[in-house]
Amino acid sequence: MRVPDSRGYYGEFGGRFVPETLIPALLELERAYKEARRDPEFRKELLYYLSRYAGRPTPLYFAERLSDYLGFRVYLKREDLLHTGAHKINNTLGQILLARRMGKRRIIAETGAGQHGVATATVCARFGMKCVVYMGEEDMRRQELNVLRMRLLGAEVVPVKTGARTLKEATSQAIRDWVSNVRDTFYIIGSVVGPHPYPMMVRDFQSVIGEEVRRQFKKMTGRPYPDLLIACVGGGSNAMGLFYPFYRLRSVEMIGVEAKGEGFGLGKHSASLCRGKKGVLHGAMTMLLQDEDGQVVNAHSIAAGLDYPGVGPEHAFYKASGRARYVAVDDRSALKGLKLLSQLEGIIPAMESAHAVAYLSRLRRKLDRDKTVVLCLSGRGDKDMHIVQEHREDLI
Ligand SMILES: *Cc1c(COP(=O)(O)O)cnc(C)c1O
């Protein structure tokens, strides 16, 4: 089955649950995107910026000491080496080129930790577009440096003061802005979430990750495909970018790692696939963290980028159909993952990616020696040094 279908559904998930006034804008976006995707000029331009500006292709790196330690072969896809330090730039470059093609001059975005806000502010500066980023007031306090980065890049950061003042509220506010300014405004969504066509479009822009892995892995190993793919899942864009190009290759196993936070108590974690229920949030039917009354509850994770109560509808579909498996790793184990990769490979991963590393150590000595695993190292850890400082007794 090809997903999504023409209405934007991935099995029972996805769709377009938005106010009536946004439907024409989503249809216009879908039309423009499908045209752009087929246009060799657009593809050439995107490829140019991905390589010359962002630093693609990123290396696929055989992690020798980590592999010795784990007892199987691990390859890291080095998205941490990209401009702005994570995979998010793959998507913001794609969307800003599309915005320009559609003649939109004003860009809006939501951000939680600020990583997507920074990636959006970056491309807005590069293409001379006006940039407004919605961010919860609580997140602005916790992520002061990213607020400074965005402002330095010329973006306006708007504090959102409703509810828990975090990503969920910032996203709702960005959607409201879009409803009122839809004629001249392009909304750059930061993950494989939101109403159709966003989950599809963001997946396609991030698929450069998995497409490169396919070529690089074959060249490096002489084998056709890796045995296992593994990536952390917040909204799910770096994982989908790695998984999707392998979707049809049934022998390739996929594991998405969610954040178990402080445990599976209500409000203590972000594991929407492992522990959520079906519901609608931010324009899509998906798996969500909810209380008994169906209210969406706040998420928690030590990794700000995983701290979201929903997940992309395509992951919900992969889980329901059994194509991928989803597991959860808690804050404490993620810190161990951070330390492990830092000390065995000299690579300090983002706290988000450290969740995937931590899951690998659960597989230690449980796979055959010649098994090959590709892990998406979604970002670098520089942004997380305040967490290291907080936990230095455990880490240093
Ligand atoms: C934002 C972010 C994530 C989580 O987002 P996905 O859409 O799930 O990929 C993971 N890693 C890093 C480094 C991030 O900045």
mmCIF file of C-alpha atoms and ligand atoms in Angstrom:
data_model
loop_
_atom_site.group_PDB
_atom_site.id
_atom_site.type_symbol
_atom_site.label_atom_id
_atom_site.label_comp_id
_atom_site.label_asym_id
_atom_site.label_seq_id
_atom_site.Cartn_x
_atom_site.Cartn_y
_atom_site.Cartn_z
ATOM 1 C CA MET A 1 0.000 0.000 0.000
ATOM 2 C CA ARG A 2 1.248 3.489 -0.868
ATOM 3 C CA VAL A 3 0.940 6.029 1.919
ATOM 4 C CA PRO A 4 -0.439 8.528 2.330
ATOM 5 C CA ASP A 5 -3.585 8.091 0.222
ATOM 6 C CA SER A 6 -5.046 11.021 -1.707
ATOM 7 C CA ARG A 7 -6.740 12.352 1.463
ATOM 8 C CA GLY A 8 -3.540 12.247 3.450
ATOM 9 C CA TYR A 9 -4.258 9.076 5.422
ATOM 10 C CA TYR A 10 -1.745 6.501 6.586
ATOM 11 C CA GLY A 11 -4.169 3.675 7.311
ATOM 12 C CA GLU A 12 -6.401 5.145 10.008
ATOM 13 C CA PHE A 13 -3.963 7.959 10.888
ATOM 14 C CA GLY A 14 -3.225 11.389 9.409
ATOM 15 C CA GLY A 15 -5.813 13.443 7.550
ATOM 16 C CA ARG A 16 -6.556 17.144 7.707
ATOM 17 C CA PHE A 17 -8.310 18.135 10.945
ATOM 18 C CA VAL A 18 -8.180 21.924 10.630
ATOM 19 C CA PRO A 19 -10.552 24.915 10.555
ATOM 20 C CA GLU A 20 -12.413 25.256 7.248
ATOM 21 C CA THR A 21 -10.464 28.444 6.387
ATOM 22 C CA LEU A 22 -7.204 26.495 6.159
ATOM 23 C CA ILE A 23 -8.372 23.840 3.705
ATOM 24 C CA PRO A 24 -7.742 25.967 0.567
ATOM 25 C CA ALA A 25 -4.245 26.824 1.867
ATOM 26 C CA LEU A 26 -3.434 23.152 2.470
ATOM 27 C CA LEU A 27 -4.679 22.238 -0.984
ATOM 28 C CA GLU A 28 -2.619 25.044 -2.538
ATOM 29 C CA LEU A 29 0.425 23.848 -0.601
ATOM 30 C CA GLU A 30 -0.096 20.256 -1.707
ATOM 31 C CA ARG A 31 -0.420 21.278 -5.328
ATOM 32 C CA ALA A 32 2.665 23.500 -5.194
ATOM 33 C CA TYR A 33 4.686 20.824 -3.430
ATOM 34 C CA LYS A 34 3.765 18.113 -5.920
ATOM 35 C CA GLU A 35 4.752 20.389 -8.797
ATOM 36 C CA ALA A 36 8.026 21.350 -7.145
ATOM 37 C CA ARG A 37 8.875 17.728 -6.397
ATOM 38 C CA ARG A 38 8.652 16.913 -10.098
ATOM 39 C CA ASP A 39 10.556 20.010 -11.233
ATOM 40 C CA PRO A 40 14.245 19.257 -11.950
ATOM 41 C CA GLU A 41 15.101 22.931 -11.289
ATOM 42 C CA PHE A 42 13.656 22.772 -7.785
ATOM 43 C CA ARG A 43 15.456 19.521 -7.028
ATOM 44 C CA LYS A 44 18.715 20.905 -8.337
ATOM 45 C CA GLU A 45 18.399 24.022 -6.231
ATOM 46 C CA LEU A 46 17.561 22.067 -3.072
ATOM 47 C CA LEU A 47 20.489 19.748 -3.671
ATOM 48 C CA TYR A 48 22.751 22.754 -4.112
ATOM 49 C CA TYR A 49 21.832 24.255 -0.740
ATOM 50 C CA LEU A 50 21.861 20.887 1.014
ATOM 51 C CA SER A 51 25.419 20.309 -0.135
ATOM 52 C CA ARG A 52 27.060 23.737 -0.270
ATOM 53 C CA TYR A 53 25.215 25.437 2.578
ATOM 54 C CA ALA A 54 24.230 22.635 4.956
ATOM 55 C CA GLY A 55 27.120 20.199 4.400
ATOM 56 C CA ARG A 56 25.581 17.126 2.735
ATOM 57 C CA PRO A 57 26.207 14.316 2.194
ATOM 58 C CA THR A 58 26.932 13.600 5.835
ATOM 59 C CA PRO A 59 29.324 10.714 6.517
ATOM 60 C CA LEU A 60 28.206 7.215 7.361
ATOM 61 C CA TYR A 61 30.773 6.337 9.977
ATOM 62 C CA PHE A 62 31.755 2.876 11.214
ATOM 63 C CA ALA A 63 31.908 3.222 14.993
ATOM 64 C CA GLU A 64 34.670 0.737 15.667
ATOM 65 C CA ARG A 65 35.121 1.016 19.422
ATOM 66 C CA LEU A 66 31.372 1.182 20.039
ATOM 67 C CA SER A 67 30.972 -1.909 17.871
ATOM 68 C CA ASP A 68 33.663 -3.791 19.825
ATOM 69 C CA TYR A 69 31.898 -2.899 23.035
ATOM 70 C CA LEU A 70 28.420 -3.898 21.815
ATOM 71 C CA GLY A 71 29.386 -7.049 19.947
ATOM 72 C CA PHE A 72 27.854 -6.115 16.578
ATOM 73 C CA ARG A 73 28.619 -3.629 13.811
ATOM 74 C CA VAL A 74 27.321 -0.079 14.288
ATOM 75 C CA TYR A 75 27.342 2.672 11.667
ATOM 76 C CA LEU A 76 26.461 6.248 12.613
ATOM 77 C CA LYS A 77 24.705 8.539 10.150
ATOM 78 C CA ARG A 78 26.335 11.831 11.072
ATOM 79 C CA GLU A 79 23.511 14.394 10.912
ATOM 80 C CA ASP A 80 25.250 16.042 13.878
ATOM 81 C CA LEU A 81 27.802 17.438 11.421
ATOM 82 C CA LEU A 82 25.275 19.556 9.520
ATOM 83 C CA HIS A 83 25.011 23.331 9.673
ATOM 84 C CA THR A 84 23.053 24.291 12.835
ATOM 85 C CA GLY A 85 23.973 20.932 14.360
ATOM 86 C CA ALA A 86 21.071 18.647 13.496
ATOM 87 C CA HIS A 87 18.910 17.136 10.762
ATOM 88 C CA LYS A 88 16.292 19.893 11.005
ATOM 89 C CA ILE A 89 18.007 22.024 8.341
ATOM 90 C CA ASN A 90 17.167 19.372 5.667
ATOM 91 C CA ASN A 91 13.497 20.185 6.140
ATOM 92 C CA THR A 92 13.670 23.958 6.640
ATOM 93 C CA LEU A 93 15.730 24.334 3.443
ATOM 94 C CA GLY A 94 13.151 22.341 1.505
ATOM 95 C CA GLN A 95 10.232 24.313 2.879
ATOM 96 C CA ILE A 96 11.779 27.759 2.435
ATOM 97 C CA LEU A 97 12.564 27.058 -1.216
ATOM 98 C CA LEU A 98 8.943 25.992 -1.632
ATOM 99 C CA ALA A 99 7.726 29.168 0.130
ATOM 100 C CA ARG A 100 9.809 31.292 -2.204
ATOM 101 C CA ARG A 101 8.470 29.429 -5.225
ATOM 102 C CA MET A 102 4.915 30.072 -3.983
ATOM 103 C CA GLY A 103 5.659 33.797 -3.639
ATOM 104 C CA LYS A 104 5.158 33.875 0.153
ATOM 105 C CA ARG A 105 7.212 36.515 1.926
ATOM 106 C CA ARG A 106 6.447 35.875 5.579
ATOM 107 C CA ILE A 107 7.478 32.700 7.412
ATOM 108 C CA ILE A 108 6.076 31.448 10.691
ATOM 109 C CA ALA A 109 7.164 28.472 12.776
ATOM 110 C CA GLU A 110 6.582 26.863 16.147
ATOM 111 C CA THR A 111 9.413 25.730 18.347
ATOM 112 C CA GLY A 112 9.804 23.823 21.598
ATOM 113 C CA ALA A 113 13.449 23.593 22.538
ATOM 114 C CA GLY A 114 14.277 26.165 19.908
ATOM 115 C CA GLN A 115 16.092 23.828 17.515
ATOM 116 C CA HIS A 116 13.473 24.071 14.783
ATOM 117 C CA GLY A 117 13.164 27.814 15.463
ATOM 118 C CA VAL A 118 16.902 28.232 14.929
ATOM 119 C CA ALA A 119 16.872 26.129 11.739
ATOM 120 C CA THR A 120 13.961 28.233 10.439
ATOM 121 C CA ALA A 121 15.515 31.571 11.435
ATOM 122 C CA THR A 122 18.716 30.433 9.702
ATOM 123 C CA VAL A 123 17.108 29.788 6.316
ATOM 124 C CA CYS A 124 14.982 32.945 6.631
ATOM 125 C CA ALA A 125 18.168 34.970 7.067
ATOM 126 C CA ARG A 126 19.734 33.227 4.087
ATOM 127 C CA PHE A 127 16.753 33.936 1.817
ATOM 128 C CA GLY A 128 15.842 37.351 3.220
ATOM 129 C CA MET A 129 12.399 36.396 4.515
ATOM 130 C CA LYS A 130 10.525 37.815 7.477
ATOM 131 C CA CYS A 131 10.479 35.232 10.270
ATOM 132 C CA VAL A 132 8.126 34.923 13.255
ATOM 133 C CA VAL A 133 8.696 32.057 15.703
ATOM 134 C CA TYR A 134 6.140 31.093 18.348
ATOM 135 C CA MET A 135 7.647 29.700 21.523
ATOM 136 C CA GLY A 136 6.154 28.917 24.921
ATOM 137 C CA GLU A 137 7.264 31.303 27.649
ATOM 138 C CA GLU A 138 8.437 28.407 29.790
ATOM 139 C CA ASP A 139 10.521 27.041 26.903
ATOM 140 C CA MET A 140 11.990 30.524 26.315
ATOM 141 C CA ARG A 141 13.156 30.537 29.908
ATOM 142 C CA ARG A 142 14.649 27.024 29.663
ATOM 143 C CA GLN A 143 16.256 27.611 26.257
ATOM 144 C CA GLU A 144 17.530 31.161 26.569
ATOM 145 C CA LEU A 145 20.499 30.612 24.263
ATOM 146 C CA ASN A 146 18.322 29.454 21.388
ATOM 147 C CA VAL A 147 16.118 32.534 21.833
ATOM 148 C CA LEU A 148 19.267 34.638 21.505
ATOM 149 C CA ARG A 149 20.357 32.705 18.415
ATOM 150 C CA MET A 150 17.005 33.243 16.715
ATOM 151 C CA ARG A 151 16.999 36.957 17.524
ATOM 152 C CA LEU A 152 20.585 37.340 16.336
ATOM 153 C CA LEU A 153 19.529 35.714 13.063
ATOM 154 C CA GLY A 154 16.867 38.392 12.727
ATOM 155 C CA ALA A 155 13.745 36.454 13.742
ATOM 156 C CA GLU A 156 10.962 37.769 15.920
ATOM 157 C CA VAL A 157 10.348 35.360 18.814
ATOM 158 C CA VAL A 158 6.807 35.611 20.175
ATOM 159 C CA PRO A 159 6.261 34.329 23.730
ATOM 160 C CA VAL A 160 3.172 32.107 24.113
ATOM 161 C CA LYS A 161 1.577 32.448 27.524
ATOM 162 C CA THR A 162 -1.305 29.982 27.427
ATOM 163 C CA GLY A 163 -1.547 26.594 29.184
ATOM 164 C CA ALA A 164 1.749 25.027 30.178
ATOM 165 C CA ARG A 165 3.521 27.612 27.955
ATOM 166 C CA THR A 166 5.413 24.946 25.967
ATOM 167 C CA LEU A 167 5.435 23.432 22.476
ATOM 168 C CA LYS A 168 1.809 22.297 22.340
ATOM 169 C CA GLU A 169 0.536 25.833 22.983
ATOM 170 C CA ALA A 170 3.138 27.390 20.652
ATOM 171 C CA THR A 171 1.930 25.124 17.839
ATOM 172 C CA SER A 172 -1.716 26.086 18.410
ATOM 173 C CA GLN A 173 -0.714 29.750 18.320
ATOM 174 C CA ALA A 174 1.217 29.298 15.068
ATOM 175 C CA ILE A 175 -1.834 27.617 13.516
ATOM 176 C CA ARG A 176 -4.003 30.585 14.619
ATOM 177 C CA ASP A 177 -1.526 33.016 13.012
ATOM 178 C CA TRP A 178 -1.679 30.998 9.799
ATOM 179 C CA VAL A 179 -5.487 31.100 9.777
ATOM 180 C CA SER A 180 -5.411 34.933 9.937
ATOM 181 C CA ASN A 181 -2.499 35.524 7.533
ATOM 182 C CA VAL A 182 -2.764 32.660 5.127
ATOM 183 C CA ARG A 183 -2.458 34.767 1.947
ATOM 184 C CA ASP A 184 1.134 35.921 2.390
ATOM 185 C CA THR A 185 2.366 33.530 5.073
ATOM 186 C CA PHE A 186 4.061 30.132 4.826
ATOM 187 C CA TYR A 187 4.008 27.919 7.928
ATOM 188 C CA ILE A 188 7.196 25.836 8.249
ATOM 189 C CA ILE A 189 6.348 22.829 10.449
ATOM 190 C CA GLY A 190 9.328 21.183 12.126
ATOM 191 C CA SER A 191 8.545 17.470 12.069
ATOM 192 C CA VAL A 192 6.440 14.821 10.312
ATOM 193 C CA VAL A 193 3.337 16.098 12.116
ATOM 194 C CA GLY A 194 0.391 18.404 11.388
ATOM 195 C CA PRO A 195 -2.285 18.195 8.692
ATOM 196 C CA HIS A 196 -1.697 16.664 5.248
ATOM 197 C CA PRO A 197 0.512 17.372 3.261
ATOM 198 C CA TYR A 198 3.009 18.276 6.022
ATOM 199 C CA PRO A 199 3.837 14.774 7.302
ATOM 200 C CA MET A 200 4.459 13.607 3.727
ATOM 201 C CA MET A 201 6.413 16.695 2.724
ATOM 202 C CA VAL A 202 8.678 16.700 5.792
ATOM 203 C CA ARG A 203 9.242 12.943 5.359
ATOM 204 C CA ASP A 204 10.298 13.485 1.752
ATOM 205 C CA PHE A 205 12.688 16.324 2.657
ATOM 206 C CA GLN A 206 14.248 14.227 5.439
ATOM 207 C CA SER A 207 14.454 11.098 3.268
ATOM 208 C CA VAL A 208 17.781 12.358 1.989
ATOM 209 C CA ILE A 209 19.130 10.744 5.174
ATOM 210 C CA GLY A 210 18.021 7.206 4.295
ATOM 211 C CA GLU A 211 18.769 7.613 0.596
ATOM 212 C CA GLU A 212 22.359 8.511 1.361
ATOM 213 C CA VAL A 213 22.609 5.629 3.819
ATOM 214 C CA ARG A 214 21.515 3.154 1.138
ATOM 215 C CA ARG A 215 24.279 4.248 -1.220
ATOM 216 C CA GLN A 216 26.941 4.664 1.443
ATOM 217 C CA PHE A 217 26.243 1.386 3.214
ATOM 218 C CA LYS A 218 26.477 -0.631 0.025
ATOM 219 C CA LYS A 219 29.703 1.042 -0.971
ATOM 220 C CA MET A 220 31.303 0.642 2.459
ATOM 221 C CA THR A 221 30.309 -2.915 3.231
ATOM 222 C CA GLY A 222 29.567 -4.545 -0.101
ATOM 223 C CA ARG A 223 26.309 -5.775 1.455
ATOM 224 C CA PRO A 224 22.965 -4.719 0.008
ATOM 225 C CA TYR A 225 21.298 -3.435 3.198
ATOM 226 C CA PRO A 226 21.834 -3.086 6.918
ATOM 227 C CA ASP A 227 19.981 -5.496 9.217
ATOM 228 C CA LEU A 228 18.595 -2.873 11.569
ATOM 229 C CA LEU A 229 17.848 0.859 11.542
ATOM 230 C CA ILE A 230 17.490 2.780 14.766
ATOM 231 C CA ALA A 231 16.602 6.408 15.544
ATOM 232 C CA CYS A 232 15.047 8.501 18.285
ATOM 233 C CA VAL A 233 11.440 9.638 17.854
ATOM 234 C CA GLY A 234 10.060 12.986 18.995
ATOM 235 C CA GLY A 235 7.703 14.074 16.243
ATOM 236 C CA GLY A 236 9.536 11.460 14.220
ATOM 237 C CA SER A 237 11.255 13.297 11.353
ATOM 238 C CA ASN A 238 14.828 12.036 11.666
ATOM 239 C CA ALA A 239 13.545 8.484 12.174
ATOM 240 C CA MET A 240 11.167 8.711 9.199
ATOM 241 C CA GLY A 241 13.949 10.217 7.080
ATOM 242 C CA LEU A 242 16.076 7.150 7.791
ATOM 243 C CA PHE A 243 13.268 4.550 7.659
ATOM 244 C CA TYR A 244 11.212 5.583 4.653
ATOM 245 C CA PRO A 245 13.719 4.760 1.876
ATOM 246 C CA PHE A 246 13.897 1.229 3.354
ATOM 247 C CA TYR A 247 10.134 0.834 3.742
ATOM 248 C CA ARG A 248 9.732 -1.785 1.003
ATOM 249 C CA LEU A 249 12.769 -3.809 2.060
ATOM 250 C CA ARG A 250 11.025 -6.154 4.456
ATOM 251 C CA SER A 251 14.222 -7.756 5.753
ATOM 252 C CA VAL A 252 15.427 -4.415 7.164
ATOM 253 C CA GLU A 253 14.243 -4.101 10.752
ATOM 254 C CA MET A 254 13.380 -0.665 12.201
ATOM 255 C CA ILE A 255 13.306 0.504 15.805
ATOM 256 C CA GLY A 256 12.117 3.938 16.934
ATOM 257 C CA VAL A 257 13.199 5.044 20.397
ATOM 258 C CA GLU A 258 10.849 7.269 22.386
ATOM 259 C CA ALA A 259 11.531 9.068 25.651
ATOM 260 C CA LYS A 260 10.389 7.297 28.807
ATOM 261 C CA GLY A 261 11.395 10.387 30.809
ATOM 262 C CA GLU A 262 11.074 9.752 34.543
ATOM 263 C CA GLY A 263 8.945 6.627 34.000
ATOM 264 C CA PHE A 264 5.536 5.742 32.601
ATOM 265 C CA GLY A 265 3.498 7.884 35.042
ATOM 266 C CA LEU A 266 1.069 10.395 33.517
ATOM 267 C CA GLY A 267 2.954 13.549 32.505
ATOM 268 C CA LYS A 268 6.363 11.990 33.195
ATOM 269 C CA HIS A 269 7.290 10.780 29.711
ATOM 270 C CA SER A 270 6.888 11.422 25.950
ATOM 271 C CA ALA A 271 6.251 7.893 24.662
ATOM 272 C CA SER A 272 3.166 8.565 22.513
ATOM 273 C CA LEU A 273 3.511 5.337 20.534
ATOM 274 C CA CYS A 274 4.367 3.062 23.453
ATOM 275 C CA ARG A 275 1.806 4.493 25.851
ATOM 276 C CA GLY A 276 -0.542 6.833 23.935
ATOM 277 C CA LYS A 277 -4.094 6.547 22.632
ATOM 278 C CA LYS A 278 -5.613 7.491 19.308
ATOM 279 C CA GLY A 279 -6.781 11.097 18.999
ATOM 280 C CA VAL A 280 -6.525 14.361 17.088
ATOM 281 C CA LEU A 281 -3.852 16.974 17.767
ATOM 282 C CA HIS A 282 -2.567 19.817 15.587
ATOM 283 C CA GLY A 283 -4.464 18.747 12.509
ATOM 284 C CA ALA A 284 -3.891 14.991 12.398
ATOM 285 C CA MET A 285 -5.278 11.744 13.774
ATOM 286 C CA THR A 286 -2.411 10.090 15.564
ATOM 287 C CA MET A 287 -1.230 8.547 18.840
ATOM 288 C CA LEU A 288 -1.310 10.982 21.758
ATOM 289 C CA LEU A 289 -0.634 11.154 25.459
ATOM 290 C CA GLN A 290 -4.055 11.623 27.056
ATOM 291 C CA ASP A 291 -5.665 11.296 30.464
ATOM 292 C CA GLU A 292 -8.814 9.202 31.101
ATOM 293 C CA ASP A 293 -11.025 12.056 29.861
ATOM 294 C CA GLY A 294 -9.144 12.260 26.572
ATOM 295 C CA GLN A 295 -7.398 15.523 27.479
ATOM 296 C CA VAL A 296 -3.911 15.814 25.987
ATOM 297 C CA VAL A 297 -1.377 15.813 28.812
ATOM 298 C CA ASN A 298 2.046 17.421 28.952
ATOM 299 C CA ALA A 299 5.029 15.389 27.908
ATOM 300 C CA HIS A 300 8.371 15.190 29.653
ATOM 301 C CA SER A 301 11.871 14.228 28.575
ATOM 302 C CA ILE A 302 15.392 15.241 29.515
ATOM 303 C CA ALA A 303 15.779 15.810 25.749
ATOM 304 C CA ALA A 304 13.849 18.939 24.847
ATOM 305 C CA GLY A 305 13.436 17.782 21.241
ATOM 306 C CA LEU A 306 11.550 14.643 22.306
ATOM 307 C CA ASP A 307 9.220 16.507 24.648
ATOM 308 C CA TYR A 308 5.974 16.415 22.603
ATOM 309 C CA PRO A 309 2.698 14.616 23.455
ATOM 310 C CA GLY A 310 2.038 13.514 19.851
ATOM 311 C CA VAL A 311 3.917 11.820 17.027
ATOM 312 C CA GLY A 312 3.775 11.764 13.238
ATOM 313 C CA PRO A 313 0.850 9.753 11.806
ATOM 314 C CA GLU A 314 3.116 7.651 9.597
ATOM 315 C CA HIS A 315 4.862 6.275 12.687
ATOM 316 C CA ALA A 316 1.462 5.421 14.183
ATOM 317 C CA PHE A 317 0.785 3.543 10.958
ATOM 318 C CA TYR A 318 4.168 1.752 10.967
ATOM 319 C CA LYS A 319 3.493 0.650 14.520
ATOM 320 C CA ALA A 320 -0.082 -0.511 13.837
ATOM 321 C CA SER A 321 1.040 -2.476 10.778
ATOM 322 C CA GLY A 322 4.087 -3.914 12.532
ATOM 323 C CA ARG A 323 6.553 -2.458 10.009
ATOM 324 C CA ALA A 324 8.564 -0.786 12.781
ATOM 325 C CA ARG A 325 8.936 -1.440 16.482
ATOM 326 C CA TYR A 326 8.898 1.319 19.099
ATOM 327 C CA VAL A 327 10.606 1.219 22.466
ATOM 328 C CA ALA A 328 11.235 3.733 25.241
ATOM 329 C CA VAL A 329 14.384 4.785 27.083
ATOM 330 C CA ASP A 330 14.326 6.858 30.287
ATOM 331 C CA ASP A 331 16.274 10.013 31.189
ATOM 332 C CA ARG A 332 18.837 8.141 33.274
ATOM 333 C CA SER A 333 19.652 5.611 30.543
ATOM 334 C CA ALA A 334 19.875 8.393 27.963
ATOM 335 C CA LEU A 335 22.553 10.079 30.085
ATOM 336 C CA LYS A 336 24.476 6.792 30.039
ATOM 337 C CA GLY A 337 24.120 6.718 26.257
ATOM 338 C CA LEU A 338 25.523 10.236 26.083
ATOM 339 C CA LYS A 339 28.549 9.233 28.133
ATOM 340 C CA LEU A 340 29.077 5.989 26.224
ATOM 341 C CA LEU A 341 29.284 7.598 22.794
ATOM 342 C CA SER A 342 31.362 10.512 24.078
ATOM 343 C CA GLN A 343 33.974 8.248 25.639
ATOM 344 C CA LEU A 344 34.083 5.427 23.084
ATOM 345 C CA GLU A 345 33.980 7.474 19.897
ATOM 346 C CA GLY A 346 34.791 11.079 20.810
ATOM 347 C CA ILE A 347 31.376 12.143 19.597
ATOM 348 C CA ILE A 348 29.095 14.044 21.981
ATOM 349 C CA PRO A 349 25.551 13.345 20.777
ATOM 350 C CA ALA A 350 22.456 15.454 21.273
ATOM 351 C CA MET A 351 20.425 14.291 24.273
ATOM 352 C CA GLU A 352 17.740 13.128 21.802
ATOM 353 C CA SER A 353 20.129 10.925 19.819
ATOM 354 C CA ALA A 354 21.569 9.618 23.113
ATOM 355 C CA HIS A 355 18.248 7.789 23.617
ATOM 356 C CA ALA A 356 18.926 5.704 20.509
ATOM 357 C CA VAL A 357 22.508 5.036 21.624
ATOM 358 C CA ALA A 358 21.210 3.927 25.029
ATOM 359 C CA TYR A 359 18.835 1.447 23.415
ATOM 360 C CA LEU A 360 21.758 -0.104 21.530
ATOM 361 C CA SER A 361 23.470 -0.922 24.785
ATOM 362 C CA ARG A 362 20.389 -2.958 25.748
ATOM 363 C CA LEU A 363 21.162 -5.104 22.710
ATOM 364 C CA ARG A 364 24.754 -5.634 23.855
ATOM 365 C CA ARG A 365 25.944 -9.174 23.055
ATOM 366 C CA LYS A 366 22.399 -10.109 22.012
ATOM 367 C CA LEU A 367 22.971 -9.847 18.254
ATOM 368 C CA ASP A 368 25.350 -11.872 16.065
ATOM 369 C CA ARG A 369 28.790 -10.342 15.607
ATOM 370 C CA ASP A 370 28.295 -9.709 11.908
ATOM 371 C CA LYS A 371 24.893 -7.969 12.276
ATOM 372 C CA THR A 372 24.908 -4.422 10.958
ATOM 373 C CA VAL A 373 23.028 -1.541 12.573
ATOM 374 C CA VAL A 374 22.651 2.021 11.258
ATOM 375 C CA LEU A 375 21.892 4.613 13.927
ATOM 376 C CA CYS A 376 20.760 8.115 13.010
ATOM 377 C CA LEU A 377 22.850 10.515 15.038
ATOM 378 C CA SER A 378 20.280 13.289 14.684
ATOM 379 C CA GLY A 379 22.282 16.074 16.308
ATOM 380 C CA ARG A 380 25.292 17.158 18.310
ATOM 381 C CA GLY A 381 25.404 17.681 22.026
ATOM 382 C CA ASP A 382 26.781 21.224 22.328
ATOM 383 C CA LYS A 383 23.293 22.542 23.028
ATOM 384 C CA ASP A 384 22.918 20.150 25.969
ATOM 385 C CA MET A 385 25.952 21.081 28.065
ATOM 386 C CA HIS A 386 23.708 22.605 30.751
ATOM 387 C CA ILE A 387 22.290 19.095 31.299
ATOM 388 C CA VAL A 388 25.800 17.678 31.610
ATOM 389 C CA GLN A 389 26.537 20.365 34.175
ATOM 390 C CA GLU A 390 23.414 19.445 36.145
ATOM 391 C CA HIS A 391 24.309 15.737 36.173
ATOM 392 C CA ARG A 392 28.079 16.005 36.406
ATOM 393 C CA GLU A 393 28.284 13.662 39.449
ATOM 394 C CA ASP A 394 26.865 10.831 37.305
ATOM 395 C CA LEU A 395 28.807 11.651 34.171
ATOM 396 C CA ILE A 396 32.280 12.838 35.008
HETATM 397 C C1 LIG B 1 14.223 18.093 17.131
HETATM 398 C C2 LIG B 1 15.196 17.016 17.327
HETATM 399 C C3 LIG B 1 14.809 15.654 17.417
HETATM 400 C C4 LIG B 1 13.381 15.212 17.426
HETATM 401 O O1 LIG B 1 12.651 15.498 16.286
HETATM 402 P P1 LIG B 1 12.225 14.380 15.234
HETATM 403 O O2 LIG B 1 11.225 15.067 14.391
HETATM 404 O O3 LIG B 1 11.650 13.229 16.007
HETATM 405 O O4 LIG B 1 13.445 13.972 14.497
HETATM 406 C C5 LIG B 1 15.792 14.689 17.520
HETATM 407 N N1 LIG B 1 17.097 15.021 17.572
HETATM 408 C C6 LIG B 1 17.506 16.306 17.508
HETATM 409 C C7 LIG B 1 18.961 16.593 17.563
HETATM 410 C C8 LIG B 1 16.577 17.335 17.382
HETATM 411 O O5 LIG B 1 17.007 18.610 17.323
#
